[in-house]
Coordinates of C-alpha atoms in Angstrom, one line a residue:
Chain A
Q3 CA 0.0 0.0 0.0
Q4 CA 1.4 3.3 -1.1
Q5 CA 1.6 5.7 1.9
V6 CA 1.8 8.8 -0.2
K7 CA 0.4 9.3 -3.8
Q8 CA 1.9 12.1 -5.9
S9 CA 0.5 13.6 -9.1
P10 CA 1.0 14.3 -11.8
Q11 CA 3.9 12.1 -12.9
S12 CA 5.1 14.8 -15.3
L13 CA 4.2 18.4 -15.9
I14 CA 5.0 21.0 -18.6
V15 CA 4.5 24.7 -17.7
Q16 CA 5.3 27.8 -19.6
K17 CA 7.8 30.3 -18.2
G18 CA 6.0 32.6 -15.8
G19 CA 3.2 30.2 -15.1
I20 CA 2.2 28.4 -11.9
S21 CA 3.3 24.8 -11.4
I22 CA 1.2 22.8 -9.1
I23 CA 2.1 19.3 -7.7
N24 CA -0.2 17.4 -5.4
C25 CA 0.3 14.7 -2.8
A26 CA -2.3 12.6 -0.8
Y27 CA -1.6 10.5 2.2
E28 CA -3.6 8.1 4.4
N29 CA -2.0 7.9 7.8
T30 CA -3.2 10.7 10.1
A31 CA -0.2 10.2 12.3
F32 CA 2.1 11.9 9.8
D33 CA 3.3 15.2 11.1
Y34 CA 6.0 16.4 8.8
F35 CA 5.5 17.1 5.1
P36 CA 8.6 18.2 3.1
W37 CA 9.1 18.7 -0.6
Y38 CA 12.4 17.9 -2.2
Q39 CA 13.9 19.1 -5.5
Q40 CA 16.3 17.0 -7.5
F41 CA 18.4 17.9 -10.5
P42 CA 19.9 15.3 -12.9
G43 CA 22.9 13.6 -11.4
K44 CA 22.4 15.1 -8.0
G45 CA 20.9 14.0 -4.7
P46 CA 17.5 15.4 -3.6
A47 CA 17.6 18.6 -1.7
L48 CA 15.0 20.0 0.8
L49 CA 13.0 22.8 -0.9
I50 CA 10.3 23.6 1.7
A51 CA 8.5 21.8 4.5
I52 CA 5.3 22.2 6.6
R53 CA 3.9 20.8 9.9
P54 CA 0.1 20.2 10.2
D55 CA -0.4 23.1 12.6
V56 CA -0.5 25.6 9.7
S57 CA -2.4 25.5 6.4
E58 CA 0.2 27.3 4.2
K59 CA 3.9 28.1 4.2
K60 CA 5.6 30.3 1.7
E61 CA 9.3 30.7 0.9
G62 CA 9.9 33.0 -2.0
R63 CA 8.2 31.6 -5.1
F64 CA 7.5 28.3 -3.4
T65 CA 4.3 27.6 -1.4
I66 CA 3.0 24.5 0.4
S67 CA -0.7 24.3 0.9
F68 CA -1.8 21.8 3.5
N69 CA -5.4 20.4 3.9
K70 CA -5.5 18.3 7.0
S71 CA -9.1 17.2 6.7
A72 CA -8.6 16.0 3.1
K73 CA -5.1 14.6 3.9
Q74 CA -3.6 16.4 1.0
F75 CA -0.8 18.8 0.5
S76 CA 0.5 20.6 -2.6
L77 CA 3.5 22.5 -3.9
H78 CA 2.9 25.7 -5.9
I79 CA 5.7 27.3 -7.8
M80 CA 4.8 30.8 -8.8
D81 CA 6.4 32.6 -11.8
S82 CA 8.0 29.3 -12.9
Q83 CA 11.4 29.6 -14.4
P84 CA 13.5 27.3 -16.7
G85 CA 15.9 26.8 -13.8
D86 CA 13.0 25.2 -11.8
S87 CA 13.0 22.3 -14.3
A88 CA 13.7 19.3 -12.1
T89 CA 12.1 16.3 -10.4
Y90 CA 10.1 17.1 -7.3
F91 CA 9.3 14.6 -4.5
C92 CA 6.8 15.0 -1.7
A93 CA 7.4 13.1 1.5
V94 CA 5.8 12.2 4.8
S95 CA 7.0 11.3 8.3
G96 CA 5.4 10.2 11.5
G97 CA 8.4 11.1 13.6
G98 CA 9.9 7.6 13.7
A99 CA 13.5 6.7 13.2
D100 CA 12.8 5.3 9.7
G101 CA 13.1 8.7 8.0
L102 CA 10.8 9.8 5.2
T103 CA 8.5 8.0 2.9
F104 CA 8.5 9.5 -0.6
G105 CA 6.1 9.9 -3.4
K106 CA 7.1 8.7 -6.8
G107 CA 8.1 12.1 -8.1
T108 CA 7.0 14.6 -10.6
H109 CA 9.2 15.5 -13.6
L110 CA 8.7 19.3 -14.2
I111 CA 9.7 21.0 -17.4
I112 CA 9.4 24.8 -17.6
Q113 CA 9.4 25.9 -21.3
P114 CA 11.0 29.2 -22.1
Chain B
D1 CA 26.8 20.7 1.3
A2 CA 25.4 18.3 3.8
G3 CA 28.8 16.8 4.8
I4 CA 28.1 13.4 3.2
T5 CA 30.5 11.5 1.0
Q6 CA 29.5 8.4 -0.8
S7 CA 31.9 6.0 -2.4
P8 CA 32.3 4.7 -5.0
R9 CA 30.3 7.2 -7.0
H10 CA 30.0 4.8 -10.0
K11 CA 30.5 1.1 -10.1
V12 CA 29.9 -1.7 -12.6
T13 CA 30.0 -5.2 -11.2
E14 CA 29.1 -8.7 -12.3
T15 CA 26.1 -10.7 -11.1
G16 CA 26.9 -12.8 -8.0
T17 CA 29.8 -10.6 -6.8
P18 CA 29.7 -8.8 -3.4
V19 CA 29.5 -5.0 -3.4
T20 CA 29.9 -2.5 -0.5
L21 CA 28.9 1.1 -0.7
R22 CA 30.2 3.5 1.9
C23 CA 28.7 6.6 3.3
H24 CA 30.8 8.9 5.4
Q25 CA 29.4 11.9 7.3
T26 CA 31.2 14.8 9.0
E27 CA 28.1 16.1 10.9
N28 CA 28.1 13.6 13.7
H29 CA 24.4 13.0 13.1
R30 CA 22.7 10.1 14.9
Y31 CA 20.4 8.9 12.0
M32 CA 21.7 7.6 8.7
Y33 CA 19.7 6.0 5.8
W34 CA 20.2 4.2 2.6
Y35 CA 17.7 4.7 -0.2
R36 CA 17.5 3.5 -3.7
Q37 CA 16.0 5.4 -6.6
D38 CA 14.5 3.8 -9.6
P39 CA 12.3 5.2 -12.4
G40 CA 8.7 4.9 -11.5
H41 CA 9.4 4.1 -7.9
G42 CA 10.8 7.2 -6.5
L43 CA 13.0 6.9 -3.4
R44 CA 12.6 3.7 -1.3
L45 CA 14.2 3.0 2.1
I46 CA 16.6 0.1 2.2
H47 CA 18.0 0.2 5.8
Y48 CA 18.4 2.8 8.4
S49 CA 20.5 3.4 11.5
Y50 CA 19.7 5.2 14.7
G51 CA 23.1 4.9 16.4
V52 CA 26.3 2.9 16.4
K53 CA 25.4 -0.8 15.9
D54 CA 21.7 0.1 15.8
T55 CA 20.2 -0.6 12.5
D56 CA 16.8 -1.7 11.1
K57 CA 15.2 -2.8 7.8
G58 CA 13.3 -0.5 5.5
E59 CA 10.8 -1.2 2.7
V60 CA 13.2 -2.9 0.3
S61 CA 15.8 -4.6 2.5
D62 CA 15.9 -8.1 0.8
G63 CA 19.4 -8.8 -0.6
Y64 CA 21.0 -6.0 1.4
S65 CA 22.8 -5.7 4.7
V66 CA 24.3 -2.8 6.6
S67 CA 26.8 -2.0 9.3
R68 CA 27.6 1.0 11.4
S69 CA 30.6 0.6 13.6
K70 CA 31.3 4.3 13.9
T71 CA 29.0 7.3 14.0
E72 CA 30.4 8.7 10.8
D73 CA 30.3 5.6 8.6
F74 CA 27.3 3.6 7.3
L75 CA 28.1 0.7 5.0
L76 CA 25.6 -0.9 2.6
T77 CA 26.5 -4.4 1.3
L78 CA 25.0 -6.4 -1.5
E79 CA 26.1 -10.0 -0.6
S80 CA 25.6 -11.3 -4.1
A81 CA 24.6 -8.6 -6.6
T82 CA 21.7 -9.2 -9.0
S83 CA 20.6 -7.2 -12.0
S84 CA 17.5 -6.0 -10.1
Q85 CA 19.9 -4.2 -7.8
T86 CA 21.1 -1.9 -10.6
S87 CA 20.1 1.4 -9.3
V88 CA 21.2 4.8 -7.8
Y89 CA 21.8 4.5 -4.1
F90 CA 21.6 7.5 -1.9
C91 CA 22.8 7.9 1.6
A92 CA 21.1 10.4 3.9
I93 CA 21.5 11.8 7.4
S94 CA 19.3 13.5 10.0
V95 CA 20.0 15.1 13.3
S96 CA 16.7 13.8 14.7
S97 CA 13.9 11.5 13.9
G98 CA 10.8 12.9 12.0
N99 CA 12.8 15.8 10.7
T100 CA 14.7 16.9 7.6
I101 CA 17.0 14.4 6.1
Y102 CA 20.0 15.5 3.9
F103 CA 21.1 13.4 1.0
G104 CA 24.5 12.6 -0.5
E105 CA 25.3 12.8 -4.2
G106 CA 24.5 9.2 -4.9
S107 CA 26.3 6.0 -6.0
W108 CA 25.4 4.7 -9.5
L109 CA 25.6 0.9 -9.5
T110 CA 25.2 -1.3 -12.6
V111 CA 25.1 -5.1 -12.2
V112 CA 25.8 -6.9 -15.5

C-alpha cells in the first residue's frame, strides 16, 4: 500500500506560469510534510516543509498548501522559471527513526 | 553541502559478486539512511541506523545488509549482486527522527 500518492507524474509549464504538484496520504499520524527538489545527477535537496499546525507556508516563489481534513498537500511554484525544471518529490514522516516516505516524483519542465 | 561523502560514485559489477557502498558523514548526526532510486518508484528506504550498531530494515531490504561501527560511517553491502539491484543509491543523514534528512550525491551501481 502506497503511503503517499503524488501527481502528476510529469508536468510541462510555460515560463512565468504556476506549477502545481499534489500529494495525498492516508495515515493521520504523519506530522511532517517536506518537498524535495532533484536535478539530474544530484541528490534530492530540501525545498520547503510544513507541519500540520499551519495550512500554508511560503518561501519565495514556493508555497506549500496543506489540507489536514482532506489529507492532501501541494506545492505551488509561482512565476515558474526554466531553472525550476527538475524532479520534485513529496514526502511524509510520522516522527519515527525510519526517516521519510517519498512519493514517486514529478518531472517538471518549464518551457522558455 | 550536507557533509556526506558516498563511495564509490560509480561502479559496474558482475552478477553474483559482493559489493559494498560506503557513506561517510562529517556532521556527527545520529540517524543515517540508505535509499535506492529507480524510475517509476521514487526513493525507497533500504535500511536505516539510529546509532552505532543500531540498524533496522526498510521497505526494500531483501538482498542488502548494513553495518555501522562508527557514528560517521554507514556501509551498505550487497552480498551477491543481482541485475535487479542496478540502481542509484543515496545515503542520507538526519539530526533527529521525524525531521529533515539530507542526501548525499548518490552512487550509481550497474550489475551486469
